[in-house]
Coordinates of C-alpha atoms in Angstrom, one line a residue:
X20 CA -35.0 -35.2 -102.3
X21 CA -35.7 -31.9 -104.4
X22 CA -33.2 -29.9 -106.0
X23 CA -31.2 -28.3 -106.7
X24 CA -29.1 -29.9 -104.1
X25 CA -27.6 -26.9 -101.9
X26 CA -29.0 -25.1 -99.0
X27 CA -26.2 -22.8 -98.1
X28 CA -25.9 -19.0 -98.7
X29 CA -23.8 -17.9 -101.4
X30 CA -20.1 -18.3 -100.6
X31 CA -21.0 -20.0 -97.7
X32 CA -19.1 -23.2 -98.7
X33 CA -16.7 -23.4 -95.7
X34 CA -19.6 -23.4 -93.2
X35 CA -21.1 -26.6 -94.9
X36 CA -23.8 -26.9 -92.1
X37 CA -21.0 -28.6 -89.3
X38 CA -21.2 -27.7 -86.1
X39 CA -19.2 -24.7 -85.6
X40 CA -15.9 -25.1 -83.0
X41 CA -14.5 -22.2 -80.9
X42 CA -12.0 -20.3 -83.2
X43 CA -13.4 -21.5 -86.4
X44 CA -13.4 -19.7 -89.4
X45 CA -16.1 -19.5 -92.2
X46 CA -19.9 -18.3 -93.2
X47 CA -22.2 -18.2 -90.3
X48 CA -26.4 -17.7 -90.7
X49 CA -27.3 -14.8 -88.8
X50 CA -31.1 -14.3 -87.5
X51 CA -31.6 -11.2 -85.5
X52 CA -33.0 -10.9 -82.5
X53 CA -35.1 -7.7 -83.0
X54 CA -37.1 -6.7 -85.5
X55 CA -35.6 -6.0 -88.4
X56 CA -36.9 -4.7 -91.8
X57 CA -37.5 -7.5 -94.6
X58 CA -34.6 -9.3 -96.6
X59 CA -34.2 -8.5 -100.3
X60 CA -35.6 -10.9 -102.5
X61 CA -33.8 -13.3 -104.9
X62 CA -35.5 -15.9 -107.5
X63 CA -35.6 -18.3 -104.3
X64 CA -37.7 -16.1 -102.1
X65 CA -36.2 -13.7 -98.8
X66 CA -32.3 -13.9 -98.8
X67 CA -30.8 -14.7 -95.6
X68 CA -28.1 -12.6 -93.7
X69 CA -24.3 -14.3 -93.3
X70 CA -21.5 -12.7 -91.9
X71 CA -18.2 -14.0 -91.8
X72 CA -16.1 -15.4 -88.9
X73 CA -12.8 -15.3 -88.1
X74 CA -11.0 -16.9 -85.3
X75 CA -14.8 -17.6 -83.7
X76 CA -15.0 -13.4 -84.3
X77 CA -17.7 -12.1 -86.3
X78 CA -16.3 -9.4 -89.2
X79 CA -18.5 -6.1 -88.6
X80 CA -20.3 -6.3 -92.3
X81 CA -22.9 -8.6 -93.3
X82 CA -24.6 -9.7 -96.2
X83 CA -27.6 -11.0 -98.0
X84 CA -27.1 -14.1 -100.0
X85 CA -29.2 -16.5 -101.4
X86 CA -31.1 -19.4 -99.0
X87 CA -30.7 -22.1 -101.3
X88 CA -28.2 -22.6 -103.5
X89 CA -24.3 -22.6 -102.4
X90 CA -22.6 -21.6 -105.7
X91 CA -22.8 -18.0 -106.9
X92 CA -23.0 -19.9 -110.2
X93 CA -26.4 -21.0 -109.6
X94 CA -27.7 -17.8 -107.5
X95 CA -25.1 -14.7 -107.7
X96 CA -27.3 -12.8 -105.2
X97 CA -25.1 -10.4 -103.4
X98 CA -26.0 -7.1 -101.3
X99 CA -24.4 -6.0 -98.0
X100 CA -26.5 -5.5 -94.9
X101 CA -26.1 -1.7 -95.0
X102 CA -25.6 -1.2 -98.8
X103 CA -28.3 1.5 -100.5
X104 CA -29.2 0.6 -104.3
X105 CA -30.6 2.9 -106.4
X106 CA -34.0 2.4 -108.0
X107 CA -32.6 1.7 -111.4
X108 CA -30.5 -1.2 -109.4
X109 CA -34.4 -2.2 -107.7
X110 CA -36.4 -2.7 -111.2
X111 CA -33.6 -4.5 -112.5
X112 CA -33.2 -7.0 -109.9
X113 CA -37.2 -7.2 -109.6
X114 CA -37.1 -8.0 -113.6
X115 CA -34.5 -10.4 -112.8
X116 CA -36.5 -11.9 -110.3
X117 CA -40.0 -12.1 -113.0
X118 CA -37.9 -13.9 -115.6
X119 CA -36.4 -16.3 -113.0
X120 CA -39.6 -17.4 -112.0
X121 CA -41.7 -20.9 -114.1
X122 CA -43.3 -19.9 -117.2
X123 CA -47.0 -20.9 -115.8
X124 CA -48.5 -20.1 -113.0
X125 CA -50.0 -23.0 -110.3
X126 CA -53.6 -22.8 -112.1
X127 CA -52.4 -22.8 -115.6
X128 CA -50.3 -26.2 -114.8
X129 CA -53.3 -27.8 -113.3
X130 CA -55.2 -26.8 -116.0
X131 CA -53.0 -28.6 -118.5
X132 CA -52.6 -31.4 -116.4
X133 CA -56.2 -31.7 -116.9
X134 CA -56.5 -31.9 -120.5
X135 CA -53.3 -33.7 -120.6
X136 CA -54.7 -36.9 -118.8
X137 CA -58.1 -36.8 -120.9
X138 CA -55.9 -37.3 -124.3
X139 CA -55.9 -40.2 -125.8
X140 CA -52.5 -42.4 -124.9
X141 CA -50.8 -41.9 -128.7
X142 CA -50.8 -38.3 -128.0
X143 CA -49.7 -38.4 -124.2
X144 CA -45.9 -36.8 -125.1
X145 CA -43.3 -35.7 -123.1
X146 CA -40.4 -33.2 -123.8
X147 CA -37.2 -34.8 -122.2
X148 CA -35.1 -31.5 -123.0
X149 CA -37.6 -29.1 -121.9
X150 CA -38.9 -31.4 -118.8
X151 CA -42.7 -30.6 -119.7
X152 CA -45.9 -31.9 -120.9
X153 CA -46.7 -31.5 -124.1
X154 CA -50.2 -30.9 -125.2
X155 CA -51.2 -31.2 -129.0
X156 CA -50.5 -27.2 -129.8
X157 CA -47.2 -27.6 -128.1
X158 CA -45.8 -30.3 -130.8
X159 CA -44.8 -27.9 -133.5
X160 CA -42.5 -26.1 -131.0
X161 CA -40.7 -29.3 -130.0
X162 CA -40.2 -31.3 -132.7
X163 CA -36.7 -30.4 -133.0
X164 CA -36.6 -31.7 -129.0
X165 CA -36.1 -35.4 -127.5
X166 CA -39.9 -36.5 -127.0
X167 CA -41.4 -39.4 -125.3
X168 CA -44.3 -40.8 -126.4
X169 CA -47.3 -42.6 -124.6
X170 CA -47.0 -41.3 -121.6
X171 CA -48.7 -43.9 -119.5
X172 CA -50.8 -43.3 -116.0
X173 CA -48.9 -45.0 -114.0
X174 CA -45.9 -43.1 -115.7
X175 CA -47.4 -39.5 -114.8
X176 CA -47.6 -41.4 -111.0
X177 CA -43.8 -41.6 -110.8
X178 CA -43.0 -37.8 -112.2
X179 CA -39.3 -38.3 -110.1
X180 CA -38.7 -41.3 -112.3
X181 CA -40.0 -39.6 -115.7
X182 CA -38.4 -35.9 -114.8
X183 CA -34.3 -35.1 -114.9
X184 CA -32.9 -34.0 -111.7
X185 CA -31.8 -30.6 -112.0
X186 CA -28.3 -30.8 -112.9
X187 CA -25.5 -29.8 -109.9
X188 CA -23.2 -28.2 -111.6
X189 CA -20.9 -29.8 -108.8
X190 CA -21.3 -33.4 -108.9
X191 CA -24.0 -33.3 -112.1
X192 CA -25.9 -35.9 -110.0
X193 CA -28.6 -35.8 -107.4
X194 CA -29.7 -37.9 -104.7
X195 CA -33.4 -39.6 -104.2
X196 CA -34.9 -41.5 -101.7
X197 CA -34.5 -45.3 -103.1
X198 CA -37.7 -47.2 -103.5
X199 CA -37.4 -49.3 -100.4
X200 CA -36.6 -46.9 -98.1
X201 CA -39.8 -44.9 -98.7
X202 CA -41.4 -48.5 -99.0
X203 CA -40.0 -49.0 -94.8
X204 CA -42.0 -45.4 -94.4
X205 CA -45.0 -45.9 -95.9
X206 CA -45.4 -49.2 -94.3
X207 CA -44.4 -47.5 -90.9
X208 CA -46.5 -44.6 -90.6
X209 CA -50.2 -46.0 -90.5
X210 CA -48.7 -48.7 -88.0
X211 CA -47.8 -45.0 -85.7
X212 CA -51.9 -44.0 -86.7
X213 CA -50.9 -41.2 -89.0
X214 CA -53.3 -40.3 -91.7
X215 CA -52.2 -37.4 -93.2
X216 CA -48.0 -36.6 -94.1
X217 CA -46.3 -33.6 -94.9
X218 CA -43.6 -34.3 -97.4
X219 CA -41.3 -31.4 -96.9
X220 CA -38.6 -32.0 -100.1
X221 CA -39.4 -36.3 -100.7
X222 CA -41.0 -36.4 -103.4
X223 CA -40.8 -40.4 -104.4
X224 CA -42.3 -40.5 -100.4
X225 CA -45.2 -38.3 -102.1
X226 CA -45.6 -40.7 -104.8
X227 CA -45.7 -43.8 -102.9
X228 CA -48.3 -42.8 -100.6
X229 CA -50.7 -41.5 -103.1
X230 CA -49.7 -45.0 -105.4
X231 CA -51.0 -46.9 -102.3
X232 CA -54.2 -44.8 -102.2
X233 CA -55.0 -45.6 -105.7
X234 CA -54.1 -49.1 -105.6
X235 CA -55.4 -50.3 -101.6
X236 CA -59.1 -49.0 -101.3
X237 CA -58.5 -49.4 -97.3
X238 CA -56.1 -47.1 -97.2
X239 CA -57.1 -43.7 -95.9
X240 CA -53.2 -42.1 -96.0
X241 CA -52.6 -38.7 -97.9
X242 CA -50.1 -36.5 -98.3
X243 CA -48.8 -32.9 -99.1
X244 CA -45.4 -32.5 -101.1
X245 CA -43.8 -28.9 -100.0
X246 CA -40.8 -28.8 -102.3
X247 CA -38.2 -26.4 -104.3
X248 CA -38.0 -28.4 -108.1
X249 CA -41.4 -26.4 -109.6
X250 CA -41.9 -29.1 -112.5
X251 CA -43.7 -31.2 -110.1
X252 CA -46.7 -28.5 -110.6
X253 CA -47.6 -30.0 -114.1
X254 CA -48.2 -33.4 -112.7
X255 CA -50.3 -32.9 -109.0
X256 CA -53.6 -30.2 -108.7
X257 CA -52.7 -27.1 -105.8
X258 CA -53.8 -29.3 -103.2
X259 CA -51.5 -32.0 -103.1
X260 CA -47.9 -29.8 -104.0
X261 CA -47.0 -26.5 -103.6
X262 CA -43.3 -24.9 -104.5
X263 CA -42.0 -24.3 -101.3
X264 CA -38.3 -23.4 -100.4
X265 CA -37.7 -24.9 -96.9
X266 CA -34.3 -22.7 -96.1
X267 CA -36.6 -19.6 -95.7
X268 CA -40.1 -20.4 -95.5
X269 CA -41.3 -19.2 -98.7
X270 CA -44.1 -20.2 -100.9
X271 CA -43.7 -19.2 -104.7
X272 CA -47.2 -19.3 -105.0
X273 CA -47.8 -17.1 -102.2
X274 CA -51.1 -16.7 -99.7
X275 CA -53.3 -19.5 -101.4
X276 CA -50.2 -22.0 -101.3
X277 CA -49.6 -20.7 -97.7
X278 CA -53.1 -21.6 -96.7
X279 CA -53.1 -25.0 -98.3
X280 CA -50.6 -26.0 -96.5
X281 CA -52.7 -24.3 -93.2
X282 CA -55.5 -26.6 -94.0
X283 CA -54.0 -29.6 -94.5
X284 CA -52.1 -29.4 -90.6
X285 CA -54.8 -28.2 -89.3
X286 CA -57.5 -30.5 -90.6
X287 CA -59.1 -33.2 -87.6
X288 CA -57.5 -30.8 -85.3
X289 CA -53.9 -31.1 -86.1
X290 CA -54.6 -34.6 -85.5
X291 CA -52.9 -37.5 -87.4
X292 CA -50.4 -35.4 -89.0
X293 CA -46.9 -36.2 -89.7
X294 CA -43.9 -33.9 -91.4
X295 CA -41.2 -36.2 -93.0
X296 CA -38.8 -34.1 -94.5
X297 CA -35.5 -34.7 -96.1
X298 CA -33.4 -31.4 -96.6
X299 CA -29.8 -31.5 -98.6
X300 CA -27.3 -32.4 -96.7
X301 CA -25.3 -29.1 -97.6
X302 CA -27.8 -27.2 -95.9
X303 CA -27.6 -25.4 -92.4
X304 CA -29.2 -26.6 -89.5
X305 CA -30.4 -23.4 -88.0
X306 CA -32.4 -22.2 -91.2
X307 CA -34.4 -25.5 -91.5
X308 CA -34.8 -25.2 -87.7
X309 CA -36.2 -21.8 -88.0
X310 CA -38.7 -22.9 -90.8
X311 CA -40.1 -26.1 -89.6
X312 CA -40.6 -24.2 -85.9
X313 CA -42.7 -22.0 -88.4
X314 CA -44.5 -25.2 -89.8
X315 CA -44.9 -26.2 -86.3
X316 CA -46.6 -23.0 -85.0
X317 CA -48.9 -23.3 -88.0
X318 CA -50.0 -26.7 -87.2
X319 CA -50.7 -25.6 -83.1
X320 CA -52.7 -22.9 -84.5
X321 CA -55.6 -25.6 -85.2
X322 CA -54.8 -26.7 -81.6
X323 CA -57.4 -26.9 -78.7
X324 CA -56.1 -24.9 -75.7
X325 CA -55.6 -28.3 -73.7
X326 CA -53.3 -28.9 -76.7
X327 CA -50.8 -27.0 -76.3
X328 CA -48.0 -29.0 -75.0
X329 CA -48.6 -31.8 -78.2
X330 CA -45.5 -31.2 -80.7
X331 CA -46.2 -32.0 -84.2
X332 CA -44.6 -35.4 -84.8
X333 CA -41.8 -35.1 -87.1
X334 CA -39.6 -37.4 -89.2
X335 CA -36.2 -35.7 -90.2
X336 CA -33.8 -37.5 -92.2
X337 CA -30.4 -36.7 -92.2
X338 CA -26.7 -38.0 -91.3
X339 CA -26.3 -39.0 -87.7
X340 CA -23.4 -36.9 -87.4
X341 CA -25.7 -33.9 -87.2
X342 CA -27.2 -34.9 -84.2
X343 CA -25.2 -32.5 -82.0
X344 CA -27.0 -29.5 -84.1
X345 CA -30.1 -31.2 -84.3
X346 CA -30.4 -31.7 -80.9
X347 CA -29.5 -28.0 -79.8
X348 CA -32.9 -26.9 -81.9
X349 CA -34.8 -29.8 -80.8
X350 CA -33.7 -31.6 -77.5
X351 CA -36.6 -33.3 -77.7
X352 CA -35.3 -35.4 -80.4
X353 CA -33.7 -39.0 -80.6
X354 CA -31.7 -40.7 -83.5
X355 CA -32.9 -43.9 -84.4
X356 CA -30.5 -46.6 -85.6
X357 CA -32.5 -47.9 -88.6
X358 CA -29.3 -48.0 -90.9
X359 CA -30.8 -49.0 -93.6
X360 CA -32.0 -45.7 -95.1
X361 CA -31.1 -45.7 -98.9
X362 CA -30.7 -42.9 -101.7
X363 CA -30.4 -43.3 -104.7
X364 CA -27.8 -41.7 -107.0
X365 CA -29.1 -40.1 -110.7
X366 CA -26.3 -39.9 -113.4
X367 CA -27.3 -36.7 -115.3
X368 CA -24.8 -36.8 -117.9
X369 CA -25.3 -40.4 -119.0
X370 CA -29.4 -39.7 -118.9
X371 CA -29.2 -37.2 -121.1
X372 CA -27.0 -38.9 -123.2
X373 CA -29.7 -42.0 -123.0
X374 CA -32.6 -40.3 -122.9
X375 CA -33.5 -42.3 -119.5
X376 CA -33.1 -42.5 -116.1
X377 CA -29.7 -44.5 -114.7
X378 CA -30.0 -44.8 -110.8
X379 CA -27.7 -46.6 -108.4
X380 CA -28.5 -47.0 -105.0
X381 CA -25.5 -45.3 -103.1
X382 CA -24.9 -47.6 -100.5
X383 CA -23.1 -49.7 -103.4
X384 CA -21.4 -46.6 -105.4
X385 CA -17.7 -46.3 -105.1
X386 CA -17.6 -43.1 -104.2
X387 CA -19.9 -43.6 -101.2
X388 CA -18.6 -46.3 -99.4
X389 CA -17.1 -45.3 -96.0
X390 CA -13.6 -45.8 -95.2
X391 CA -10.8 -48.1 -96.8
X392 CA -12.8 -51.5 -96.1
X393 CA -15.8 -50.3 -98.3
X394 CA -18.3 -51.0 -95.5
X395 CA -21.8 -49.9 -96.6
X396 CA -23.8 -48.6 -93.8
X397 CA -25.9 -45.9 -95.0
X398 CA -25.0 -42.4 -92.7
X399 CA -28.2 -41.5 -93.3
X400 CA -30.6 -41.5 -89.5
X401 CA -34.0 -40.8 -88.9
X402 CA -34.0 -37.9 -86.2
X403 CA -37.6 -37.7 -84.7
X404 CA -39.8 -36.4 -81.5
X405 CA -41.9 -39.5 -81.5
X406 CA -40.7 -42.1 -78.3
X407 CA -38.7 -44.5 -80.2
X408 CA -40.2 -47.2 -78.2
X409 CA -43.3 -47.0 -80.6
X410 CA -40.9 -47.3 -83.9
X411 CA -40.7 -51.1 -84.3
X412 CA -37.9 -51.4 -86.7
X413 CA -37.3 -54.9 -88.7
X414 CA -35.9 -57.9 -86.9
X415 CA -35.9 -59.7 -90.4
X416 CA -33.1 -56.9 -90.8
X417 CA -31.1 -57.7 -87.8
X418 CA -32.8 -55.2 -85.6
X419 CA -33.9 -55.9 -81.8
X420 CA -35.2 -54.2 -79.0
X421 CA -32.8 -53.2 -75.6
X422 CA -35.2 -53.8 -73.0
X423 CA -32.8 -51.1 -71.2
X424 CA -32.6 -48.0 -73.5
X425 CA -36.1 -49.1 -74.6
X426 CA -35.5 -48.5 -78.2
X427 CA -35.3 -51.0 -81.5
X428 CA -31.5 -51.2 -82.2
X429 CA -28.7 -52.9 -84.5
X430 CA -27.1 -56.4 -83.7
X431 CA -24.2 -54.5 -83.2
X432 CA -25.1 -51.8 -81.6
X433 CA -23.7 -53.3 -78.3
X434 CA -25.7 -51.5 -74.9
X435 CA -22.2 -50.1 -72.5
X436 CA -22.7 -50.7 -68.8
X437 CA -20.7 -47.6 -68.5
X438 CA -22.6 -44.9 -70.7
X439 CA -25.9 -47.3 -69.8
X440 CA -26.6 -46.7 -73.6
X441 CA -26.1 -48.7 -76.9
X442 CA -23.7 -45.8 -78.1
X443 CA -23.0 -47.2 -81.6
X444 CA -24.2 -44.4 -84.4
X445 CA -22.1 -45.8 -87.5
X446 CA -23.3 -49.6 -87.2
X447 CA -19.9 -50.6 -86.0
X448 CA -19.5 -51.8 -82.2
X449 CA -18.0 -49.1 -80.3
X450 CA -15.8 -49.0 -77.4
X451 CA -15.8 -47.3 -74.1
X452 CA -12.8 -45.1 -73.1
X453 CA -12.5 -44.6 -70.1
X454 CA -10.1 -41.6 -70.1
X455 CA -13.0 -39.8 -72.4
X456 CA -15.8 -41.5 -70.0
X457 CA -17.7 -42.1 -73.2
X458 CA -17.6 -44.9 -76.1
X459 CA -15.9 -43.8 -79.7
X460 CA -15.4 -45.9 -83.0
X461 CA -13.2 -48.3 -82.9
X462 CA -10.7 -46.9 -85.1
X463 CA -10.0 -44.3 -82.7
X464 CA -7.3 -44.3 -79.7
X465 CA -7.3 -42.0 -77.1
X466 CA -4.0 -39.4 -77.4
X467 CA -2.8 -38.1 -74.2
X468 CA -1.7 -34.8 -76.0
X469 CA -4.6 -33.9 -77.4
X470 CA -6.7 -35.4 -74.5
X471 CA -9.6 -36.6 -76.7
X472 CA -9.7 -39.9 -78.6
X473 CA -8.9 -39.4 -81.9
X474 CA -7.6 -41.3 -85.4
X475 CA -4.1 -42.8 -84.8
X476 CA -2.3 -40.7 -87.6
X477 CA -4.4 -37.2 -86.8
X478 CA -2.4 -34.1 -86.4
X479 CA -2.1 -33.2 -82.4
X480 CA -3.7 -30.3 -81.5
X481 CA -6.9 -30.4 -83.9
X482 CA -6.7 -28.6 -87.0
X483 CA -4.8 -25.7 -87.8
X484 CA -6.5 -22.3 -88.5
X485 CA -4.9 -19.1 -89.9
X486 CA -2.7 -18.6 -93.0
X487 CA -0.3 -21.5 -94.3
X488 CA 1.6 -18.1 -95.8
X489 CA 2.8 -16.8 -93.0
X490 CA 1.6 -18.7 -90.2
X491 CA -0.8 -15.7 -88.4
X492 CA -3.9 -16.5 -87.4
X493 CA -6.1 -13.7 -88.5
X494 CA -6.3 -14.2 -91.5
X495 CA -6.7 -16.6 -94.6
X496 CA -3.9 -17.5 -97.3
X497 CA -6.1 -15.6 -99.7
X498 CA -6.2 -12.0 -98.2
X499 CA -2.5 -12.6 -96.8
X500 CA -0.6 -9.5 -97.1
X501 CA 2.3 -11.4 -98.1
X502 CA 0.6 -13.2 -101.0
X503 CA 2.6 -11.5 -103.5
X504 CA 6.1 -11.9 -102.2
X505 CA 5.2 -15.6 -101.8
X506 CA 4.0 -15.7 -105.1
X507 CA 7.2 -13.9 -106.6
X508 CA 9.3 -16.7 -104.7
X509 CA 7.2 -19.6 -105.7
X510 CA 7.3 -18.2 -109.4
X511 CA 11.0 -17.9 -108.8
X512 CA 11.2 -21.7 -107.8
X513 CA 9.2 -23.2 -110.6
X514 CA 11.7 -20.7 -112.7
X515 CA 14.6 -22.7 -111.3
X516 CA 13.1 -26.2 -111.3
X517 CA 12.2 -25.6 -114.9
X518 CA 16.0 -24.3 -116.0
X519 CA 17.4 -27.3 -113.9
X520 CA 14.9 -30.0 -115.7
X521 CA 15.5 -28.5 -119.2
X522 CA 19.3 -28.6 -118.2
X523 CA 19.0 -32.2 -117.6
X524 CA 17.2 -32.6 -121.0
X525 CA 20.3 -31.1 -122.8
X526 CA 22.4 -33.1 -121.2
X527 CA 20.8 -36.1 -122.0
X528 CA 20.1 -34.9 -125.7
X529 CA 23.8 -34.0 -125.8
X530 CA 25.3 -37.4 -124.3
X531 CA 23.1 -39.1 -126.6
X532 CA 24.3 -37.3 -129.6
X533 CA 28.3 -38.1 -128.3
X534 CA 27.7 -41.4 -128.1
X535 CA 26.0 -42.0 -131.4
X536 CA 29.0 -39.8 -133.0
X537 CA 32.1 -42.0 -131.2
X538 CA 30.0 -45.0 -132.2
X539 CA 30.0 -44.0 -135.5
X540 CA 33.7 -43.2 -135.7
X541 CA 34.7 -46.4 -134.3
X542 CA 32.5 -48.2 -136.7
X543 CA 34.3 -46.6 -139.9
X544 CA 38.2 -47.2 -138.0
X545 CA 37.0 -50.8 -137.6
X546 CA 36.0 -50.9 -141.7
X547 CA 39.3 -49.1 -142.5
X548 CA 41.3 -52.1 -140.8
X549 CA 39.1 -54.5 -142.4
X550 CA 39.8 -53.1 -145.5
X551 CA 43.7 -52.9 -145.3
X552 CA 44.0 -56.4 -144.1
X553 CA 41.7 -58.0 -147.1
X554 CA 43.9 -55.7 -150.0

């Protein structure tokens, strides 16, 4: 997966891509209906609109943020919908914009890729702190840097295992597609009769394909990597990546990027093409929605008339509890139940201080294990438009096929007579409730207040919106018009606790101090008696 890790509008944190409920509050993607003139530009491409929402009620202003990072720290783009700048305000966000962008151009990368591959291996270097290729007139500049030598073949063939991720400055680790996961792909997709893949933000998927290329003379399988990180340029020529940012549609690289991409869907017709893509997980649903319908309508422009009602096959990998939203952009879609779908997790900090690449597949990382019995199920589905009949997933990995929901499934993913569906999502077996007429996970119980199953220690009622200040419903804690008053009277308590705990110190100091003095005193009566009885 590329980074930088994000995908939500600036400020946007409390939208977090889940399905919106009735009354929520938070950030909300807005796409208008009519035409409307274009979005101001950031260093990722078009900004999308947001509004806020309170209550399920949208605030009347809107604004432009940024498509694909979700901390102002890493894009501070900001405008509101109706806001004028002045053309002082205009060159100096388009100057911004320049100086944000990679130092070389598509052609100039490919160009030095070029005469990087023709050097001799003992000059083949690599700058580990500036993430580049380093030809002979570029050693003077670095040799202050961290630098690699003998940069192999098969090393420029793995560029996500030579480059850095791009540091989150959230987690300062990123998340990739472990080896044997794209291994299950690559050996799945000519078995399906695909020839050609889209690799919309997997790069390792990218690499793996083209590795099998080189190394199996029968294979015929290419690809195209679409993806945000813009240091893959220096190791693939324009017709196998282009910088692409999937949150708005944007190529970097602009019309001749745009049409590479044309040619390679449209190529045999449109036949034999694939998209696997796997966007953050931070990201909303409705923008990558919007932009792979666009990918889609580019790929039925090379379409025959009879044609037309062929859908581009599509692989998109994400956690199954997004199927809801998926779904509502593409009912066409089923989840499959390969569980087995493994990233792996980069530890920036300790490869920089290394100078290599530590990676941990997450499925065994403390921090992603799910729930208090550490059970280590990946979350991560395959969502596609393909009939999952034709997906025959591993029975050496405990999978079999439900002669009644005619899909590949889990061992215990158990098929329910009642929902006439193996229901299981999570790889646990689920169990029907008939109060909720549908099967839930097993931890849950149904709660007759609530009406809904639910965890046994969940707070009735769902959660509560509004202000934990004063309790009204319009509004946060943070604009509360009573913020100050409640800050005076929690100032005032910690005032009080702190005079009562320093009291108690005293106290303690003083008692102390008693004891050691009557201690004392009886000490020197006791040697004044001792001394009268000896004289």
């Amino acid at each position: 997966m590329a980074a930088p890790r994000a995908g939500l509008g600036a400020g946007a944190g409390a939208a977090a891509g889940v399905p919106g409920r009735q009354g929520s509050s938070g950030v909300e993607v807005v796409f208008p209906s009519e035409p409307a003139p274009p979005a101001p530009l950031c260093p990722h491409g078009p900004t999308l609109l947001f509004v806020k929402v309170n209550q399920g009620k949208e605030e009347t202003r809107r604004f432009y943020a940024c498509s694909a990072c979700r901390d102002r720290k890493d894009c501070n783009f900001f405008q509101w919908e109706d806001e004028k700048l002045s053309g002082a305000r205009l060159a100096a966000r388009e100057a911004h914009n320049r100086k944000c962008q990679p130092p070389l151009s598509r052609t100039q990368c490919a160009e030095r890729y070029l005469k990087f591959i023709e050097l001799p291996l003992s000059q083949r270097k690599f700058c580990q702190r500036c993430q580049q290729l380093l030809l002979p007139d570029d050693w003077e500049k670095h040799h202050e840097h961290r630098v690699v030598g003998d940069i192999s073949i098969t090393q420029l063939r793995r560029p996500s295992q030579l480059l850095y991720p791009l540091e989150n400055k959230k987690t300062n680790a990123q998340y990739l597609f472990a080896d044997r996961s794209c291994q299950f792909l690559v050996d799945l997709l000519p078995t399906l009769g695909f020839t050609r893949v889209l690799c919309v933000g997997t790069p390792r998927l990218h690499e793996l394909i083209r590795l099998k290329a080189s190394d199996d003379k029968k294979s015929n399988i290419k690809s195209l990597l679409l993806d945000i990180d813009f240091r893959y340029s220096q190791f693939y020529m324009e017709d196998s990546f282009c910088h692409y940012n999937m949150f708005n549609h944007h190529f970097f690289d602009g019309k001749a990027a745009l049409e590479v991409c044309r040619t390679f869907l449209q190529e045999d017709k449109g036949e034999g093409v694939i998209m696997v893509t796997d966007p953050p997980f931070g990201g909303l649903v409705e923008p990558l929605a919007v932009t792979f319908k666009k990918l889609i309508a580019m790929w039925k422009e090379g379409q025959s008339e009879g044609s037309s009602h062929k859908e581009l096959p599509i692989f998109w990998i994400f956690p199954y509890f997004f199927e809801s939203r998926i779904r509502q952009f593409f009912p066409s879609f089923c989840m499959l139940d390969y569980q087995r779908f493994h990233r792996t997790f980069i530890c920036v900090d300790e490869a920089m201080k290394y100078g290599c690449m530590l990676e941990v597949d997450y499925d065994n990382h403390a921090l992603y294990k799910h729930g208090k019995t550490g059970r280590k199920q990946s979350p991560v589905r395959i969502f596609t438009n393909i009939p999952p009949n034709k997906i025959i997933l591993p029975s050496e990995e405990g999978y079999r096929f439900c002669p009644l929901c005619q899909r590949y499934i889990s061992l215990e993913n158990q098929h329910c007579e009642h929902c006439n569906s193996c229901t299981s999502k999570d790889g646990r077996k689920w169990n029907h409730c008939f109060f909720c007429k549908k099967c839930v996970k097993p931890s849950w119980i149904h709660c007759s207040i609530c009406g809904h199953c639910a965890l046994p220690d969940h707070s009735c009622g769902g959660p509560k919106d509004g202000c934990f200040i004063c309790g009204e419903l319009d509004h946060k804690r943070s604009t509360c018009p009573k913020i100050t008053t409640s800050k005076k009277v929690n100032r005032a308590v910690r005032k009080q606790k702190q005079r009562k705990s320093n009291k108690m110190k005293m106290g303690i100091t003083k008692g102390q101090s008693m004891n050691h003095t009557s201690v004392t005193r009886k000490k020197n009566r006791r040697e004044r008696a001792h001394q009268y009885l000896c004289s």
